[in-house]
CSV table of C-alpha atoms and ligand atoms in Angstrom, one decimal:
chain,number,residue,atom,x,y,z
A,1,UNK,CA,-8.8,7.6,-52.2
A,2,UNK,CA,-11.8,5.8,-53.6
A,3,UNK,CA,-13.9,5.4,-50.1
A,4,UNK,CA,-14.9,1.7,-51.7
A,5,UNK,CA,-11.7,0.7,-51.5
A,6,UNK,CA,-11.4,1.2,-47.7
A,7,UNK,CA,-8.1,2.0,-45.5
A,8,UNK,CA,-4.8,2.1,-47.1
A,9,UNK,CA,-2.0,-0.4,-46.0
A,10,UNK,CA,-0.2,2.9,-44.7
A,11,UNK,CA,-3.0,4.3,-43.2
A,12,UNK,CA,-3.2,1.2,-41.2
A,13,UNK,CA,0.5,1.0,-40.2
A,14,UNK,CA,0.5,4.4,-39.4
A,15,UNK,CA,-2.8,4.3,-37.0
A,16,UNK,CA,-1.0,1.1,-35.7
A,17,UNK,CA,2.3,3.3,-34.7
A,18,UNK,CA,0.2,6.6,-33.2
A,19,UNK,CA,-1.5,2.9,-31.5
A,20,UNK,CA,1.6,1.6,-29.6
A,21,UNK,CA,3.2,4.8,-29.1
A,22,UNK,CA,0.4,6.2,-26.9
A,23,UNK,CA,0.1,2.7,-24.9
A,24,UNK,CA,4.1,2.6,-24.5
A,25,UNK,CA,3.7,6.5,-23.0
A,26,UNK,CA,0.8,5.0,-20.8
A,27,UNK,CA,2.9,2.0,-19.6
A,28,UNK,CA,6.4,4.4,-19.3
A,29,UNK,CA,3.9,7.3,-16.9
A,30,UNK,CA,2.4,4.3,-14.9
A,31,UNK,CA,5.7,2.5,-14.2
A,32,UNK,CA,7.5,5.9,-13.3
A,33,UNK,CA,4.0,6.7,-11.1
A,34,UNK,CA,5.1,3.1,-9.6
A,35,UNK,CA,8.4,3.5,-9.0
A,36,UNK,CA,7.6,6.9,-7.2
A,37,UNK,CA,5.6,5.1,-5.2
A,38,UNK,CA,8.1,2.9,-3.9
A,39,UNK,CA,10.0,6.3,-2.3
A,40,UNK,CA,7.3,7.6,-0.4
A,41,UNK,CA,7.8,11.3,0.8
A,42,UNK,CA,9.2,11.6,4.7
A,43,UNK,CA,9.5,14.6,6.1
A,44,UNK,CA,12.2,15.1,8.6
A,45,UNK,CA,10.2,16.7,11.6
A,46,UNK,CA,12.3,17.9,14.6
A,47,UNK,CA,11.5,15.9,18.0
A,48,UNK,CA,8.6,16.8,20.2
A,49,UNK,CA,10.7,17.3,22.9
A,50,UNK,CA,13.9,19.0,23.1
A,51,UNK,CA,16.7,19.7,25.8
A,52,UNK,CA,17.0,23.9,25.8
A,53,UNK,CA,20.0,24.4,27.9
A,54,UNK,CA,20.1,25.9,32.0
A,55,UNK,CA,17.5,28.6,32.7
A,56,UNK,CA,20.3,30.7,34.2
A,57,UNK,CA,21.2,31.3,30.5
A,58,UNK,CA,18.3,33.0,29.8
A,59,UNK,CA,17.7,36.9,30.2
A,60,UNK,CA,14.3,37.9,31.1
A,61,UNK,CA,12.5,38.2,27.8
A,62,UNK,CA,11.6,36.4,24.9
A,63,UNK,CA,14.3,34.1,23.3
A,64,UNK,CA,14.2,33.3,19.8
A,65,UNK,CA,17.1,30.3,19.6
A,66,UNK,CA,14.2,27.7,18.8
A,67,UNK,CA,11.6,29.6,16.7
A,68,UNK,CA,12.9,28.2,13.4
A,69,UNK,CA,14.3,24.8,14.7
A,70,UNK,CA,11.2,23.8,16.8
A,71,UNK,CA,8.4,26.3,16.9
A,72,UNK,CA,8.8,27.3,20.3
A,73,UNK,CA,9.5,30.8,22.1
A,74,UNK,CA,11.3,30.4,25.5
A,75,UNK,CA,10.2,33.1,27.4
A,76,UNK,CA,11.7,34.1,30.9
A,77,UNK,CA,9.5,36.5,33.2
A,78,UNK,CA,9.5,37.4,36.7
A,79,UNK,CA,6.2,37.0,37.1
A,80,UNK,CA,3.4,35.7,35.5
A,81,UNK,CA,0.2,36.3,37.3
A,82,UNK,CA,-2.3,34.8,33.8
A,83,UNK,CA,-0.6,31.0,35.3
A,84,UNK,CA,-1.5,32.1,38.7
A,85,UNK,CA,2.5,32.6,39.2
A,86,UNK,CA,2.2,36.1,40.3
A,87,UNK,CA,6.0,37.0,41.7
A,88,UNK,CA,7.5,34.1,40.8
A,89,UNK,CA,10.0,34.1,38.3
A,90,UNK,CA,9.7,30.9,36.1
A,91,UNK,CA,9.4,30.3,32.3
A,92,UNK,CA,7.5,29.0,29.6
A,93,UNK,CA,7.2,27.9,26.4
A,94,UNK,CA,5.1,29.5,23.9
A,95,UNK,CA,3.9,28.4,20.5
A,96,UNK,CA,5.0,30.1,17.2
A,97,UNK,CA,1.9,29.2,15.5
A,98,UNK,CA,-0.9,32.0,15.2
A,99,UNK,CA,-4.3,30.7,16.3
A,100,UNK,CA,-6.0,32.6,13.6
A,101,UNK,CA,-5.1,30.8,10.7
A,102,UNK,CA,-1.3,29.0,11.4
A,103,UNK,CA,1.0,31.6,10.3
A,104,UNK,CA,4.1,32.4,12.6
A,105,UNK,CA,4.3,36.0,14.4
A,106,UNK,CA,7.4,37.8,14.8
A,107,UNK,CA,8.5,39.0,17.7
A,108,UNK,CA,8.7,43.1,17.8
A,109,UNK,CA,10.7,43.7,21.4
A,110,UNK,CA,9.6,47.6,20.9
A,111,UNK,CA,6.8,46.9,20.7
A,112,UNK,CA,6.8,44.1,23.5
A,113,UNK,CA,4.6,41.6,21.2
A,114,UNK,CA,4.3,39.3,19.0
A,115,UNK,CA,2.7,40.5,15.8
A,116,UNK,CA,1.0,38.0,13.0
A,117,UNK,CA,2.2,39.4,9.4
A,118,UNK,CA,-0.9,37.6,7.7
A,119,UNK,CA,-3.9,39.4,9.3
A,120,UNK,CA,-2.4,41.5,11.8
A,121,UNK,CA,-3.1,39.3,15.0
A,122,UNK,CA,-1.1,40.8,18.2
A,123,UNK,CA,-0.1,38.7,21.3
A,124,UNK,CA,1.4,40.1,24.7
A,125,UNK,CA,4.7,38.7,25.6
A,126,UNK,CA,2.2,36.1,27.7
A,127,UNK,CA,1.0,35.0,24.7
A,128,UNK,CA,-2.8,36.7,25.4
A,129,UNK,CA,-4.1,37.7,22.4
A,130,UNK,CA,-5.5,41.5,22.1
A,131,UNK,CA,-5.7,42.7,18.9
A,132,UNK,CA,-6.9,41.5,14.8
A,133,UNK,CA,-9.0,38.4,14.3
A,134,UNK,CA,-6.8,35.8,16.6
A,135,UNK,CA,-9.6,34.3,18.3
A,136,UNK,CA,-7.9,33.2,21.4
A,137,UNK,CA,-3.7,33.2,22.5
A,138,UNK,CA,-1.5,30.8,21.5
A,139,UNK,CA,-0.6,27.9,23.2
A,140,UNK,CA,2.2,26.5,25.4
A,141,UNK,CA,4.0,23.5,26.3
A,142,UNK,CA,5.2,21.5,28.4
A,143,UNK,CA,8.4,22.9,30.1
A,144,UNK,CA,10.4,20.8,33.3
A,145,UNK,CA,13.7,20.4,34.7
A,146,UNK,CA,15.6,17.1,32.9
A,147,UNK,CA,17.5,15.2,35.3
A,148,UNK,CA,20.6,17.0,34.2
A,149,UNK,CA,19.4,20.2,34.9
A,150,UNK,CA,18.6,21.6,31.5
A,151,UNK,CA,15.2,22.8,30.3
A,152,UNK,CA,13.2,20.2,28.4
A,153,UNK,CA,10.3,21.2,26.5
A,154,UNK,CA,7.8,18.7,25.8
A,155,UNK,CA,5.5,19.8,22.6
A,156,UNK,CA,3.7,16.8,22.8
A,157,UNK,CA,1.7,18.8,25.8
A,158,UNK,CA,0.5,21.6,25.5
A,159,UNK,CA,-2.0,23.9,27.1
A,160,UNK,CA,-4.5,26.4,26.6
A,161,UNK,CA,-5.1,29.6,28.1
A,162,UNK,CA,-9.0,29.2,27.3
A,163,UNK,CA,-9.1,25.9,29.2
A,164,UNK,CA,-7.5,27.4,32.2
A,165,UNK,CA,-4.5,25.1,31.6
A,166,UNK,CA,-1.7,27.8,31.9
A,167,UNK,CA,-2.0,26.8,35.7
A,168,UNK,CA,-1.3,23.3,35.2
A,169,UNK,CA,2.1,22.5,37.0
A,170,UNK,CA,4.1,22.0,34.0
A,171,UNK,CA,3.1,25.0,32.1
A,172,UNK,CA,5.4,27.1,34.1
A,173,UNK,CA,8.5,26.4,35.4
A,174,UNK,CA,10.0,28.2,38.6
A,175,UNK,CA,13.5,29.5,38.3
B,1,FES,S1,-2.9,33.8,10.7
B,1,FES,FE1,-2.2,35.2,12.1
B,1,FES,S2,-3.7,36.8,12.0
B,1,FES,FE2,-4.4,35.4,10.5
Protein backbone atom coordinates (compact mmCIF):
# COMPACT_ATOMS: atom_id res chain seq x y z
CA UNK A 1 0.00 0.00 0.00
CA UNK A 2 1.16 3.43 -1.10
CA UNK A 3 1.47 5.09 2.64
CA UNK A 4 0.05 8.45 0.71
CA UNK A 5 -2.84 6.91 0.16
CA UNK A 6 -3.73 6.26 3.83
CA UNK A 7 -5.95 3.37 5.49
CA UNK A 8 -7.76 0.97 3.28
CA UNK A 9 -11.64 0.85 3.46
CA UNK A 10 -10.95 -2.84 4.89
CA UNK A 11 -8.43 -1.91 7.14
CA UNK A 12 -10.86 0.37 8.61
CA UNK A 13 -13.82 -2.09 8.82
CA UNK A 14 -11.65 -4.49 10.17
CA UNK A 15 -10.07 -2.15 13.07
CA UNK A 16 -13.78 -1.17 13.50
CA UNK A 17 -14.86 -5.09 14.15
CA UNK A 18 -11.44 -6.02 16.53
CA UNK A 19 -13.21 -2.27 17.96
CA UNK A 20 -16.73 -3.54 19.00
CA UNK A 21 -15.71 -6.91 19.73
CA UNK A 22 -13.41 -6.01 22.58
CA UNK A 23 -16.02 -3.31 24.08
CA UNK A 24 -18.96 -6.02 23.65
CA UNK A 25 -16.45 -8.60 25.76
CA UNK A 26 -15.94 -5.58 28.24
CA UNK A 27 -19.79 -4.90 28.55
CA UNK A 28 -20.57 -9.09 28.57
CA UNK A 29 -17.45 -9.42 31.81
CA UNK A 30 -18.96 -6.33 33.57
CA UNK A 31 -22.63 -7.31 33.37
CA UNK A 32 -21.74 -11.05 34.41
CA UNK A 33 -19.36 -9.20 37.35
CA UNK A 34 -22.96 -7.44 38.03
CA UNK A 35 -25.10 -10.07 38.06
CA UNK A 36 -22.64 -11.97 40.42
CA UNK A 37 -22.94 -9.29 42.52
CA UNK A 38 -26.51 -9.54 43.00
CA UNK A 39 -25.86 -13.34 44.72
CA UNK A 40 -23.52 -12.36 47.21
CA UNK A 41 -21.65 -15.36 48.85
CA UNK A 42 -23.35 -16.66 52.41
CA UNK A 43 -21.87 -19.10 54.19
CA UNK A 44 -23.95 -21.34 56.18
CA UNK A 45 -22.25 -21.21 59.73
CA UNK A 46 -23.59 -23.58 62.43
CA UNK A 47 -25.26 -21.65 65.57
CA UNK A 48 -23.13 -20.37 68.39
CA UNK A 49 -24.87 -22.17 70.74
CA UNK A 50 -25.94 -25.69 70.54
CA UNK A 51 -28.06 -28.20 72.75
CA UNK A 52 -25.39 -31.38 73.35
CA UNK A 53 -27.66 -33.91 74.89
CA UNK A 54 -27.67 -35.10 79.08
CA UNK A 55 -24.17 -35.25 80.71
CA UNK A 56 -25.06 -38.75 81.91
CA UNK A 57 -24.43 -39.73 78.26
CA UNK A 58 -21.03 -38.85 78.40
CA UNK A 59 -18.10 -41.20 79.53
CA UNK A 60 -15.29 -39.59 81.14
CA UNK A 61 -13.00 -38.46 78.29
CA UNK A 62 -12.93 -36.57 75.39
CA UNK A 63 -16.00 -36.72 73.04
CA UNK A 64 -15.59 -36.04 69.52
CA UNK A 65 -19.64 -35.97 68.34
CA UNK A 66 -19.19 -31.99 67.63
CA UNK A 67 -15.55 -31.49 66.37
CA UNK A 68 -16.66 -31.33 62.69
CA UNK A 69 -20.31 -29.88 63.21
CA UNK A 70 -19.28 -27.07 65.68
CA UNK A 71 -15.72 -26.88 66.67
CA UNK A 72 -16.07 -27.95 70.06
CA UNK A 73 -14.64 -30.96 72.17
CA UNK A 74 -16.96 -32.03 75.09
CA UNK A 75 -14.79 -33.27 77.61
CA UNK A 76 -16.01 -35.09 80.85
CA UNK A 77 -13.47 -35.31 83.86
CA UNK A 78 -13.60 -36.04 87.42
CA UNK A 79 -11.70 -33.42 88.35
CA UNK A 80 -10.27 -30.49 87.14
CA UNK A 81 -8.06 -28.76 89.53
CA UNK A 82 -6.61 -25.83 86.40
CA UNK A 83 -10.67 -24.34 86.96
CA UNK A 84 -10.14 -24.56 90.57
CA UNK A 85 -12.70 -27.74 90.36
CA UNK A 86 -10.35 -30.07 92.08
CA UNK A 87 -12.67 -33.41 92.84
CA UNK A 88 -15.47 -32.37 91.22
CA UNK A 89 -16.61 -34.00 88.34
CA UNK A 90 -18.10 -31.54 85.78
CA UNK A 91 -17.35 -30.82 82.02
CA UNK A 92 -16.27 -28.52 79.56
CA UNK A 93 -16.10 -27.37 76.40
CA UNK A 94 -12.98 -27.03 74.58
CA UNK A 95 -12.05 -25.36 71.37
CA UNK A 96 -10.81 -27.20 68.19
CA UNK A 97 -8.95 -24.38 66.97
CA UNK A 98 -4.96 -24.43 67.64
CA UNK A 99 -3.82 -21.14 69.16
CA UNK A 100 -0.68 -21.24 67.12
CA UNK A 101 -1.86 -20.56 63.84
CA UNK A 102 -5.82 -21.92 63.54
CA UNK A 103 -5.41 -25.37 62.44
CA UNK A 104 -7.55 -28.22 64.24
CA UNK A 105 -5.64 -30.86 66.47
CA UNK A 106 -6.65 -34.43 66.60
CA UNK A 107 -7.22 -36.06 69.36
CA UNK A 108 -4.65 -39.16 70.12
CA UNK A 109 -6.47 -41.04 73.28
CA UNK A 110 -2.96 -43.09 73.57
CA UNK A 111 -1.40 -40.62 73.79
CA UNK A 112 -4.06 -38.60 76.15
CA UNK A 113 -3.66 -35.25 73.95
CA UNK A 114 -4.48 -33.39 71.53
CA UNK A 115 -1.80 -33.07 68.83
CA UNK A 116 -1.70 -29.98 66.04
CA UNK A 117 -0.74 -31.74 62.60
CA UNK A 118 0.63 -28.27 61.21
CA UNK A 119 3.53 -27.52 63.55
CA UNK A 120 3.33 -30.08 66.03
CA UNK A 121 1.56 -28.14 68.95
CA UNK A 122 0.45 -30.66 71.92
CA UNK A 123 -2.38 -29.92 74.49
CA UNK A 124 -3.28 -32.02 77.68
CA UNK A 125 -6.77 -33.40 77.73
CA UNK A 126 -7.35 -29.79 79.81
CA UNK A 127 -6.52 -28.12 76.92
CA UNK A 128 -2.91 -26.67 78.60
CA UNK A 129 -0.59 -26.48 76.04
CA UNK A 130 2.98 -28.15 76.63
CA UNK A 131 4.75 -28.84 73.80
CA UNK A 132 5.74 -27.05 69.82
CA UNK A 133 5.18 -23.33 69.28
CA UNK A 134 1.35 -23.02 70.65
CA UNK A 135 1.85 -20.05 72.60
CA UNK A 136 -0.83 -20.57 75.16
CA UNK A 137 -3.99 -23.49 75.44
CA UNK A 138 -6.93 -23.30 73.69
CA UNK A 139 -9.90 -21.87 74.73
CA UNK A 140 -13.36 -22.88 76.10
CA UNK A 141 -16.78 -22.03 76.22
CA UNK A 142 -19.56 -21.45 77.66
CA UNK A 143 -21.19 -24.73 78.97
CA UNK A 144 -24.76 -24.75 81.40
CA UNK A 145 -27.69 -26.78 82.11
CA UNK A 146 -30.78 -25.67 79.45
CA UNK A 147 -33.99 -25.72 81.13
CA UNK A 148 -34.68 -29.16 79.77
CA UNK A 149 -31.78 -30.62 81.19
CA UNK A 150 -29.45 -30.94 78.26
CA UNK A 151 -26.01 -29.41 77.84
CA UNK A 152 -25.95 -26.19 76.05
CA UNK A 153 -22.78 -24.83 74.88
CA UNK A 154 -22.66 -21.24 74.23
CA UNK A 155 -19.50 -20.39 71.71
CA UNK A 156 -20.38 -16.98 71.79
CA UNK A 157 -18.36 -17.08 75.46
CA UNK A 158 -15.56 -18.17 75.77
CA UNK A 159 -12.67 -18.12 78.14
CA UNK A 160 -9.09 -18.15 78.47
CA UNK A 161 -6.80 -20.07 80.55
CA UNK A 162 -4.19 -17.05 80.43
CA UNK A 163 -6.86 -14.59 81.81
CA UNK A 164 -7.63 -16.87 84.66
CA UNK A 165 -11.10 -17.35 83.17
CA UNK A 166 -11.31 -21.17 83.37
CA UNK A 167 -12.72 -20.39 86.94
CA UNK A 168 -15.48 -18.38 85.74
CA UNK A 169 -18.81 -20.20 86.76
CA UNK A 170 -19.73 -21.20 83.47
CA UNK A 171 -16.62 -22.61 82.24
CA UNK A 172 -17.19 -25.75 84.07
CA UNK A 173 -20.15 -27.49 84.66
CA UNK A 174 -20.71 -29.84 87.76
CA UNK A 175 -22.15 -33.25 86.99
S1 LIG B 1 -1.30 -24.19 63.87
FE1 LIG B 1 -1.14 -25.70 65.39
S2 LIG B 1 0.97 -25.86 65.75
FE2 LIG B 1 0.82 -24.33 64.25
Amino acid sequence: MNPEEGPTRRGFFGNLFVAWAIFLAGVHFAGAGAVRFLFPNVLFEPPLSFKAGVPSAYAEGVDESFKSSHAVWLVRTLSDPLSDRTGIEGMYALSTTCTHLGCIPNWQSADVKFKCPCHGSGFRMSGMNFEGPAPRPLERFRIVRADDGQILVDKNQKYQWEKNQWTSAEAYLPV
